[in-house]
PDB file of C-alpha atoms in Angstrom:
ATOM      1  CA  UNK A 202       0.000   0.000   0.000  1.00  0.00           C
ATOM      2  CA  UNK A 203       1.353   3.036  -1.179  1.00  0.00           C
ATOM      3  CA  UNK A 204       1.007   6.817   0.613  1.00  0.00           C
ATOM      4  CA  UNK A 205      -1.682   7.631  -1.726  1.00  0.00           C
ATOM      5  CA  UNK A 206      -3.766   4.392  -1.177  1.00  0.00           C
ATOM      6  CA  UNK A 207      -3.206   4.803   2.079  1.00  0.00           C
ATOM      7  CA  UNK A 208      -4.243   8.909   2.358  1.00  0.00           C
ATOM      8  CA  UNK A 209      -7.636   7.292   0.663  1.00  0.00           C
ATOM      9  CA  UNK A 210      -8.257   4.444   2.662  1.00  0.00           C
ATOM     10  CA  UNK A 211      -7.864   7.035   5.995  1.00  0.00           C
ATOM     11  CA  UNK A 212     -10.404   9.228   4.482  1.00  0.00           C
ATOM     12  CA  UNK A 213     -12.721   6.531   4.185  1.00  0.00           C
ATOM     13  CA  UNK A 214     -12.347   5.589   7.734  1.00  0.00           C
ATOM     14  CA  UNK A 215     -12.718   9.267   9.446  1.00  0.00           C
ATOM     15  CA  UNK A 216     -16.568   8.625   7.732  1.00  0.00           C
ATOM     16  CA  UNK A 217     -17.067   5.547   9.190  1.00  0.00           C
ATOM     17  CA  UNK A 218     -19.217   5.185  12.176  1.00  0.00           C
ATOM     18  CA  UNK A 219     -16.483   2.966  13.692  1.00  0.00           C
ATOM     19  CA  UNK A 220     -13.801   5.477  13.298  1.00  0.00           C
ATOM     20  CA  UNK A 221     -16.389   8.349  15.344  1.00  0.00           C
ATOM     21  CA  UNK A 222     -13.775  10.645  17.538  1.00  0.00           C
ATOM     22  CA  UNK A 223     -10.738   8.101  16.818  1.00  0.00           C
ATOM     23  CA  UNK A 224      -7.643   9.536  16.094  1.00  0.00           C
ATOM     24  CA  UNK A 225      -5.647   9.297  12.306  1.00  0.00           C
ATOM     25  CA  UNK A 226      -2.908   7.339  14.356  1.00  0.00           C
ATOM     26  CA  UNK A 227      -5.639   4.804  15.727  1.00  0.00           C
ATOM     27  CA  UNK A 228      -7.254   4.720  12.377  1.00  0.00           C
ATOM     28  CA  UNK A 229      -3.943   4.027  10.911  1.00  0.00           C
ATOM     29  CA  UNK A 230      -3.424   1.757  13.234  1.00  0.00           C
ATOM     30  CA  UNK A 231      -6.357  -0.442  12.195  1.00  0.00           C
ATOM     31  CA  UNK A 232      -5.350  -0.120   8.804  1.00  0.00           C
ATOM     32  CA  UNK A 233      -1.809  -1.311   8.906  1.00  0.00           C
ATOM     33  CA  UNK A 234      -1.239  -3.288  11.820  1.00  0.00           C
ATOM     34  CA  UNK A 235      -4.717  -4.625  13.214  1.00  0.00           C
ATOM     35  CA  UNK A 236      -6.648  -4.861   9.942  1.00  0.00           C
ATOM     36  CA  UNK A 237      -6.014  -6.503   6.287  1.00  0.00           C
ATOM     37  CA  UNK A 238      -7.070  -5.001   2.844  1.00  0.00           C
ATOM     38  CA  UNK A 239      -8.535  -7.020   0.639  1.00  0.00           C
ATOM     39  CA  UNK A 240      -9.690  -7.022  -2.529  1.00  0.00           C
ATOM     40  CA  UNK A 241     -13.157  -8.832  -3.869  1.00  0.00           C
ATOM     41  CA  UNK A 242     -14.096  -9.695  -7.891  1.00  0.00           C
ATOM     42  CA  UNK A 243     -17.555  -9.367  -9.123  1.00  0.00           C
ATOM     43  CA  UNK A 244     -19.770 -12.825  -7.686  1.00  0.00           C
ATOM     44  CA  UNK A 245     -16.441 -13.534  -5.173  1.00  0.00           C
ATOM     45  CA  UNK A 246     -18.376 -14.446  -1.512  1.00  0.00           C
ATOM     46  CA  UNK A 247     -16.502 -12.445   0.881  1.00  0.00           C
ATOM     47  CA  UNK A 248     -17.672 -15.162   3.423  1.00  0.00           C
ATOM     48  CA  UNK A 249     -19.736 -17.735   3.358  1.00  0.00           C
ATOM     49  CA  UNK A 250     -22.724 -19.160   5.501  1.00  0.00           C
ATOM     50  CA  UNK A 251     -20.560 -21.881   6.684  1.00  0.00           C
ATOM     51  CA  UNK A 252     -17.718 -19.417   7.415  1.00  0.00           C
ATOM     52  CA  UNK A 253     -16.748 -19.275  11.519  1.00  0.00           C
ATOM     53  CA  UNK A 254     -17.059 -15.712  12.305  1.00  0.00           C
ATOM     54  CA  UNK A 255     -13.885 -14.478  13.030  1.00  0.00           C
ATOM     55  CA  UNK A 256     -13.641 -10.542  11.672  1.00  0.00           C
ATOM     56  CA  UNK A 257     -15.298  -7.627  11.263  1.00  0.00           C
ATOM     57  CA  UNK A 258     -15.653  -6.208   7.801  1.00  0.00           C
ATOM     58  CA  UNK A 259     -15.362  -2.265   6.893  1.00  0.00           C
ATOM     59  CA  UNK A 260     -16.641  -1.355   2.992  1.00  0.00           C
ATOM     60  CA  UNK A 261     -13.771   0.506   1.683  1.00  0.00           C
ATOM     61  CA  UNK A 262     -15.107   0.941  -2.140  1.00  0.00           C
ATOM     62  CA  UNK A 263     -17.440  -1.087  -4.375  1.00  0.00           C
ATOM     63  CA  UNK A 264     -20.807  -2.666  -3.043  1.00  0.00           C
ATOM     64  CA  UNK A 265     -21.768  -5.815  -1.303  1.00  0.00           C
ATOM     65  CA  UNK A 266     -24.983  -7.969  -1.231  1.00  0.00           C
ATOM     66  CA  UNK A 267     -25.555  -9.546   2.044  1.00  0.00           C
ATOM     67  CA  UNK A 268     -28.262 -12.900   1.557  1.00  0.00           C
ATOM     68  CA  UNK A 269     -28.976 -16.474   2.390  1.00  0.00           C
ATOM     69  CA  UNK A 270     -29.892 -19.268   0.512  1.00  0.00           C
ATOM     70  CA  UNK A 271     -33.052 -21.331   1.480  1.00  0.00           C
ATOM     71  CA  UNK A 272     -32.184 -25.157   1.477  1.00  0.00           C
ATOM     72  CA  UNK A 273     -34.423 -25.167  -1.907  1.00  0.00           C
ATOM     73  CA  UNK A 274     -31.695 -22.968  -3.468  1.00  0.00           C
ATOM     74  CA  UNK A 275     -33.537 -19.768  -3.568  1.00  0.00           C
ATOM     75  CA  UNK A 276     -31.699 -16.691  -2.836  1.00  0.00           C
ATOM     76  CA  UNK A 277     -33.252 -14.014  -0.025  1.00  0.00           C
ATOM     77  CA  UNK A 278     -32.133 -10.542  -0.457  1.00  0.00           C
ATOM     78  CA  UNK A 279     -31.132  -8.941   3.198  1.00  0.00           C
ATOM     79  CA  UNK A 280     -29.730  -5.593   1.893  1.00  0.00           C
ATOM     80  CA  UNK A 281     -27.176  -4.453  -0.496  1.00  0.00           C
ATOM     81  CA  UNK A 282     -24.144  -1.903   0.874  1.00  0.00           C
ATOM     82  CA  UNK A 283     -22.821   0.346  -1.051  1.00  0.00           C
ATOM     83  CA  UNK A 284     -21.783   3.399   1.571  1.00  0.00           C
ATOM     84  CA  UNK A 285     -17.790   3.740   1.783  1.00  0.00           C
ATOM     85  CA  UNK A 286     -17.046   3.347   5.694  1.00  0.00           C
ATOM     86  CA  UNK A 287     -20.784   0.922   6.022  1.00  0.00           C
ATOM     87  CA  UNK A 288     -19.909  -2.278   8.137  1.00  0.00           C
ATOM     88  CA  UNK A 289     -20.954  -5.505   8.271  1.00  0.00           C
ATOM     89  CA  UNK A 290     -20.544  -9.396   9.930  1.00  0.00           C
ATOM     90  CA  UNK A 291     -20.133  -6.890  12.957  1.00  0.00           C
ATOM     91  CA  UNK A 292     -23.083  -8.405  15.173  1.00  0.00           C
ATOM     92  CA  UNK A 293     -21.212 -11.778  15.372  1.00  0.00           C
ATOM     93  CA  UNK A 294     -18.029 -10.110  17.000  1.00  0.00           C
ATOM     94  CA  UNK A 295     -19.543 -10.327  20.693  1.00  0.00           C
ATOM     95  CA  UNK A 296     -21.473 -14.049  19.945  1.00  0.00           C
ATOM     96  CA  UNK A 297     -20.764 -17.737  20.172  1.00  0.00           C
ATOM     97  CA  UNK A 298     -21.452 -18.914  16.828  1.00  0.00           C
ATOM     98  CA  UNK A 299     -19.821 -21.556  14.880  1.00  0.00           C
ATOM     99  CA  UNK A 300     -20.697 -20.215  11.594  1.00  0.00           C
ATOM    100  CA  UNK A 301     -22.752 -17.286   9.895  1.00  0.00           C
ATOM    101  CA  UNK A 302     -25.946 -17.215   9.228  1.00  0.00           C
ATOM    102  CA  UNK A 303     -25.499 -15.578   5.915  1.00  0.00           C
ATOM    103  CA  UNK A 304     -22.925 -15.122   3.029  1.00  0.00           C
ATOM    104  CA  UNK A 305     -21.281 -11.943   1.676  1.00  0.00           C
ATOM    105  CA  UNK A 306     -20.818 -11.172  -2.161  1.00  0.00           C
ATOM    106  CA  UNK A 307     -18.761  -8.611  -4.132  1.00  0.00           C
ATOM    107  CA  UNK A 308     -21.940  -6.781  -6.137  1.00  0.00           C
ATOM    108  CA  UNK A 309     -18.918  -5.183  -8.435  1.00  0.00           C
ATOM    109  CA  UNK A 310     -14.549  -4.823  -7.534  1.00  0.00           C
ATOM    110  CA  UNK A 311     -14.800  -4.187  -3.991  1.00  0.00           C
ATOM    111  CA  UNK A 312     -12.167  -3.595  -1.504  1.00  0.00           C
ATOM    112  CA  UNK A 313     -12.471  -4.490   2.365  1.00  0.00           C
ATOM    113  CA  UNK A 314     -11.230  -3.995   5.929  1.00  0.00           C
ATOM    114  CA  UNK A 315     -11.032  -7.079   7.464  1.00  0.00           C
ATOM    115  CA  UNK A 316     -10.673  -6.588  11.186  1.00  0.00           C
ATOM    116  CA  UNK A 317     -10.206  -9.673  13.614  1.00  0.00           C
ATOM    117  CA  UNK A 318     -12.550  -9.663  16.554  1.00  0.00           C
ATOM    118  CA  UNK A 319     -10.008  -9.630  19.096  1.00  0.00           C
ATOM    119  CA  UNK A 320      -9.558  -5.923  18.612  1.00  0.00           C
ATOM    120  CA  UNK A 321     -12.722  -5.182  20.089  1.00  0.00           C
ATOM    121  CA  UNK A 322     -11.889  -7.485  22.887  1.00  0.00           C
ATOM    122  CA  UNK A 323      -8.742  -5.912  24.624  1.00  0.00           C
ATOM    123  CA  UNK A 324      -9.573  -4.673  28.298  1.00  0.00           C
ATOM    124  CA  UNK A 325      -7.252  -1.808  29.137  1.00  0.00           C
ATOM    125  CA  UNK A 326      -6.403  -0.632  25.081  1.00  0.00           C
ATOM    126  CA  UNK A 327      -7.962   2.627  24.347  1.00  0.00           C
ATOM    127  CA  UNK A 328      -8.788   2.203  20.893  1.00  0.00           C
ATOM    128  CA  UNK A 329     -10.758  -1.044  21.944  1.00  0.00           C
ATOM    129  CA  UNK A 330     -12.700   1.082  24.493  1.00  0.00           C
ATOM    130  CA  UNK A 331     -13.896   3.436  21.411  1.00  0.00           C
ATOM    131  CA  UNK A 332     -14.655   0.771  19.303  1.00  0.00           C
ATOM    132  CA  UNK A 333     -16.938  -0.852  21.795  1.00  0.00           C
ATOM    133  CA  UNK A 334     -18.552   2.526  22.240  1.00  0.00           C
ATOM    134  CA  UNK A 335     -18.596   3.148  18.499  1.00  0.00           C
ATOM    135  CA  UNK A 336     -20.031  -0.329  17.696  1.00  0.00           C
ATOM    136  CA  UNK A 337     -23.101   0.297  20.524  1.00  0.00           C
ATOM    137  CA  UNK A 338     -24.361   2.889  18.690  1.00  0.00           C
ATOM    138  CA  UNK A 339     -23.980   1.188  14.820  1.00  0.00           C
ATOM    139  CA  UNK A 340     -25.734  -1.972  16.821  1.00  0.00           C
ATOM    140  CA  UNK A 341     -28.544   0.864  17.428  1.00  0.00           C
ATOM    141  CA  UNK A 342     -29.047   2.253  14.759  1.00  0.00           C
ATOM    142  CA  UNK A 343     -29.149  -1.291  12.406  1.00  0.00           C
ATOM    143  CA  UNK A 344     -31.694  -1.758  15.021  1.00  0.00           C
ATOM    144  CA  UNK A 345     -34.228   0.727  13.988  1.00  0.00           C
ATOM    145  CA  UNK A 346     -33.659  -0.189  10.268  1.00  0.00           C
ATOM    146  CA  UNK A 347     -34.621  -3.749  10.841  1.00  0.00           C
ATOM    147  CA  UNK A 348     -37.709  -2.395  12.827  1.00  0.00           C
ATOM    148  CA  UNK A 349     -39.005  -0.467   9.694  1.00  0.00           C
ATOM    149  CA  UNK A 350     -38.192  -3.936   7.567  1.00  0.00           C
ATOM    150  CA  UNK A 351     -40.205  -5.698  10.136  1.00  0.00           C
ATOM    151  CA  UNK A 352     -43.022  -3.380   9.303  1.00  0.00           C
ATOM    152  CA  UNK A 353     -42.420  -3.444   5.777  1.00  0.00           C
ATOM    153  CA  UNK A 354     -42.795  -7.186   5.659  1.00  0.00           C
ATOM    154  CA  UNK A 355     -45.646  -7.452   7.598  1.00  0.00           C
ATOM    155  CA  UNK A 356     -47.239  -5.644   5.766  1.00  0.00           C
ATOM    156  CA  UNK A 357     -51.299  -7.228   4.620  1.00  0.00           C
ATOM    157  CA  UNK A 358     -51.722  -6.941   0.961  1.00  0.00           C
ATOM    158  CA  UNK A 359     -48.614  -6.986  -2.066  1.00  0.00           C
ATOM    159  CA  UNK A 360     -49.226  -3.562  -2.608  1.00  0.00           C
ATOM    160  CA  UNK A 361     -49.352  -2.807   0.885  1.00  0.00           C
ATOM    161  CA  UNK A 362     -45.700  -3.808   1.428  1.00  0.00           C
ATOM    162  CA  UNK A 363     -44.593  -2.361  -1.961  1.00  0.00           C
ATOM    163  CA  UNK A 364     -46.133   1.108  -0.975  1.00  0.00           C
ATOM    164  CA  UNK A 365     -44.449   1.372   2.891  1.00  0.00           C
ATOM    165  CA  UNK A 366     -40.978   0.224   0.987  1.00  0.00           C
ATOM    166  CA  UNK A 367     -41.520   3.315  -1.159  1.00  0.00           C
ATOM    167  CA  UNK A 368     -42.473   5.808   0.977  1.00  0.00           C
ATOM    168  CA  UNK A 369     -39.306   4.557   3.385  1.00  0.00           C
ATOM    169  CA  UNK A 370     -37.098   5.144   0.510  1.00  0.00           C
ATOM    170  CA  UNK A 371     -38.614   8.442  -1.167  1.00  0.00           C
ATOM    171  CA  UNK A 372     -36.841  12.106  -0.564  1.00  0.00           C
ATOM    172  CA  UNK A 373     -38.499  15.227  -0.225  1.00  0.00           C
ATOM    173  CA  UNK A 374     -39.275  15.588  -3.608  1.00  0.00           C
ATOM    174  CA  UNK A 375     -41.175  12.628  -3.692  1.00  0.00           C
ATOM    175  CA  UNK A 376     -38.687  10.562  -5.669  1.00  0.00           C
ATOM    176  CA  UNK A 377     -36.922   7.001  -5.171  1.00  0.00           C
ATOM    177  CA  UNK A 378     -33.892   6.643  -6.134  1.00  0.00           C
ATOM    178  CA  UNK A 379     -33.038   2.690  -6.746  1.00  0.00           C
ATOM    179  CA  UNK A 380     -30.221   0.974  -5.830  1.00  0.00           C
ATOM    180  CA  UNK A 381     -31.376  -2.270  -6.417  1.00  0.00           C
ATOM    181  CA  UNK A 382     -32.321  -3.740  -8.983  1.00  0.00           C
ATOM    182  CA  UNK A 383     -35.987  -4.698  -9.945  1.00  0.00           C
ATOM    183  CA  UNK A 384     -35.023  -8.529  -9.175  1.00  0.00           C
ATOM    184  CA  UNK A 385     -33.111  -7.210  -6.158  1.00  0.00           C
ATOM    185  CA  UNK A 386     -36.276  -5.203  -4.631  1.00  0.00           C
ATOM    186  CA  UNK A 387     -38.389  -8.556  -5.134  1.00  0.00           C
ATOM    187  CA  UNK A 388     -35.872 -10.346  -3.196  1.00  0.00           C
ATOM    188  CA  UNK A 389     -35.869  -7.747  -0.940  1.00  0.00           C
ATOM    189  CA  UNK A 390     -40.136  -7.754  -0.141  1.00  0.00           C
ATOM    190  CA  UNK A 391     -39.618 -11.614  -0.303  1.00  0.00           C
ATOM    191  CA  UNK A 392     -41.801 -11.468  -3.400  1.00  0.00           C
ATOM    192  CA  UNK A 393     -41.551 -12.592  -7.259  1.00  0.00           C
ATOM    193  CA  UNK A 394     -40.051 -10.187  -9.514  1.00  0.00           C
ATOM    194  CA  UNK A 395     -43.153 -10.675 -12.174  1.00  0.00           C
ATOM    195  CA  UNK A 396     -45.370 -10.078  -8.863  1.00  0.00           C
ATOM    196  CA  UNK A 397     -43.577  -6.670  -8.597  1.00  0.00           C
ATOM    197  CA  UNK A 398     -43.388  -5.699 -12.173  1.00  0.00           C
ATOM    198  CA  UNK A 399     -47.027  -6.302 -12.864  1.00  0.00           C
ATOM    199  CA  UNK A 400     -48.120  -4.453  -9.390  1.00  0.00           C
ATOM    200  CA  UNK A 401     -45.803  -1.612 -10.317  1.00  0.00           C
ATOM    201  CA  UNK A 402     -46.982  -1.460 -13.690  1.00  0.00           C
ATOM    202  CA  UNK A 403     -50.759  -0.979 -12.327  1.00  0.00           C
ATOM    203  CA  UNK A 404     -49.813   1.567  -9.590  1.00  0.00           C
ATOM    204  CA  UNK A 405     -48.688   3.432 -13.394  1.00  0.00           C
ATOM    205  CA  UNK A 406     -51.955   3.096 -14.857  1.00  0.00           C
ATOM    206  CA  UNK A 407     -53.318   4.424 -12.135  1.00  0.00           C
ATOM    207  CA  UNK A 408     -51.568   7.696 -12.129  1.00  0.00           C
ATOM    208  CA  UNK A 409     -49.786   6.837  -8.883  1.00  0.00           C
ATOM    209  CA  UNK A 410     -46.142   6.143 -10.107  1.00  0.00           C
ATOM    210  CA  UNK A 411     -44.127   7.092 -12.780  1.00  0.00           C
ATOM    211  CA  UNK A 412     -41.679   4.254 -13.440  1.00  0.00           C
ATOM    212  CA  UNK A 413     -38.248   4.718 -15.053  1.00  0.00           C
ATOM    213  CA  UNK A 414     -34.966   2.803 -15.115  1.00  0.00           C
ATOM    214  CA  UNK A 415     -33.392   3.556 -11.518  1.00  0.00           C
ATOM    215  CA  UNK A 416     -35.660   5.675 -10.092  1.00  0.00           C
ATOM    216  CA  UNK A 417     -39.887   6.235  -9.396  1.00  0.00           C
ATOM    217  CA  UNK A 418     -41.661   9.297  -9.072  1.00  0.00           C
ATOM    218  CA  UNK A 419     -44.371   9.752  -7.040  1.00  0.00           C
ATOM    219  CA  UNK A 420     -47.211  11.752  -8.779  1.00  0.00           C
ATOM    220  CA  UNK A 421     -50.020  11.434  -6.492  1.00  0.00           C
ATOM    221  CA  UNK A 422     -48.887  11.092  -2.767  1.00  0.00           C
ATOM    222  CA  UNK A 423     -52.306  11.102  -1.601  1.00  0.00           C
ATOM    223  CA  UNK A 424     -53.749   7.734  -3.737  1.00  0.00           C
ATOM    224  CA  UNK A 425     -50.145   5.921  -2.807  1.00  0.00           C
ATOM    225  CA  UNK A 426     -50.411   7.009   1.053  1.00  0.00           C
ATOM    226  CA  UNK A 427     -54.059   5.311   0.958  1.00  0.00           C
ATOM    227  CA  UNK A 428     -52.516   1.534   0.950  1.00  0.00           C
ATOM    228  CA  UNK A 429     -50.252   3.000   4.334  1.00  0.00           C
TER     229      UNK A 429
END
C-alpha cells in the first residue's frame, strides 16, 4: 500500500461510524497493523454461511450484497451496501457462533477492511474502548432499520408492502432513487419479480407512479399514502 492508497483508505475511515472521535494514528493503526485489505471480484463471496465468524468487515469501495440461501436454493435478499465506511458481519463479533448465518458477495470490484474480533476485545487498550462505544451505537441504529423492515414485511396486501418500501425510501421531492435492482427489490419484499413488475406497472396506470430505469416518481402522494 502506497502513501496515496493509504491517504484514501484514511479518508474513508474518518466517515465511518467505527472510526467516530478516533484519532488518524488509531485509524492508521487499524489499517496497517490490526486490519487486512482485501480485494473482492464481481460474484467472489466475501464469506460464506458456513464461514466461523472471526472478523469484522469495513466497505472501503465497491458494493456488497448480504443474503442467504433457502435449502431449496432460492436466494433471499437482506440488503445491499454500497456506503464507503458501512460495516458488516459486525453483530457476530460479541457471539458464540460456529458459523454465519449468511454469506457476503462482491456486487462489483470491492475492496475491504477485514478486522479480527479480538480488537474489540482488549480490556485496558484505548482504541478497543472506542470501538466498543462506536459499535453500541452502529448496533442501534441497524436496530431501527430492521424495525421499519419488520413493518415493511408485515405488511397485509402486495401492494401494501410495496407502498411502505416506497415511501421509506422516497426524498423530499417525492422521488426514489433505486439501488437495487428490480429482481433485487423482489428479493428484498420476499416477493416474485413478475409479482412486482405487474403491481408496479398498475400503480402506473393508475396515475400513482411514474416508473423509469433507476428511479420512481411519485405523482399522487395522496392515492399511494391510501394503501399506508
Amino acid at each position: 500500500m502506497n502513501d496515496k492508497e493509504k491517504k484514501e483508505l484514511l479518508g474513508v475511515l474518518k466517515r465511518s461510524r467505527l472510526c467516530r472521535n478516533l484519532e488518524e494514528g488509531e485509524m492508521e493503526r487499524l489499517l496497517v497493523k490490526e486490519g487486512t485489505v482485501r480485494s473482492f471480484s464481481r460474484g467472489e463471496r466475501v464469506f460464506q454461511e458456513t464461514d466461523r465468524p472471526e472478523a469484522v468487515y469495513v466497505l472501503l469501495d465497491g458494493s456488497v450484497i448480504i443474503a442467504k440461501e433457502t435449502f431449496s436454493g432460492k436466494r433471499i435478499l437482506l440488503t445491499q451496501l454500497e456506503m464507503p465506511g458501512v460495516l458488516f458481519g459486525e453483530v457476530y463479533a460479541f457471539m458464540e457462533k460456529s458459523s454465519y448465518d449468511m454469506y457476503v458477495e462482491a456486487a462489483e470490484k470491492t475492496q475491504v477492511l477485514i478486522l479480527d474480533n479480538q480488537i474489540f476485545r482488549e480490556k485496558g487498550d484505548v482504541l478497543s474502548r472506542k470501538l466498543r462505544e462506536n459499535l453500541l451505537e452502529v448496533f442501534a441504529e441497524k436496530a431501527y432499520n430492521m424495525n421499519q423492515k419488520l413493518r415493511i414485511l408485515g405488511s397485509g396486501t402486495l401492494r401494501e408492502r410495496i407502498v411502505r418500501f416506497l415511501v421509506e425510501c422516497q426524498d423530499s421531492e417525492g422521488v426514489i432513487h433505486m439501488s437495487l435492482s428490480r429482481e433485487e427489490m423482489a428479493d428484498h419484499l420476499n416477493i416474485t419479480r413478475p409479482s412486482l413488475s405487474r403491481e408496479l406497472g398498475k400503480m402506473q396506470e393508475e396515475g400513482i407512479l411514474e416508473l423509469s430505469r433507476r428511479q420512481i416518481l411519485v405523482k399522487d402522494q395522496e392515492k399511494l399514502e391510501f394503501y399506508l
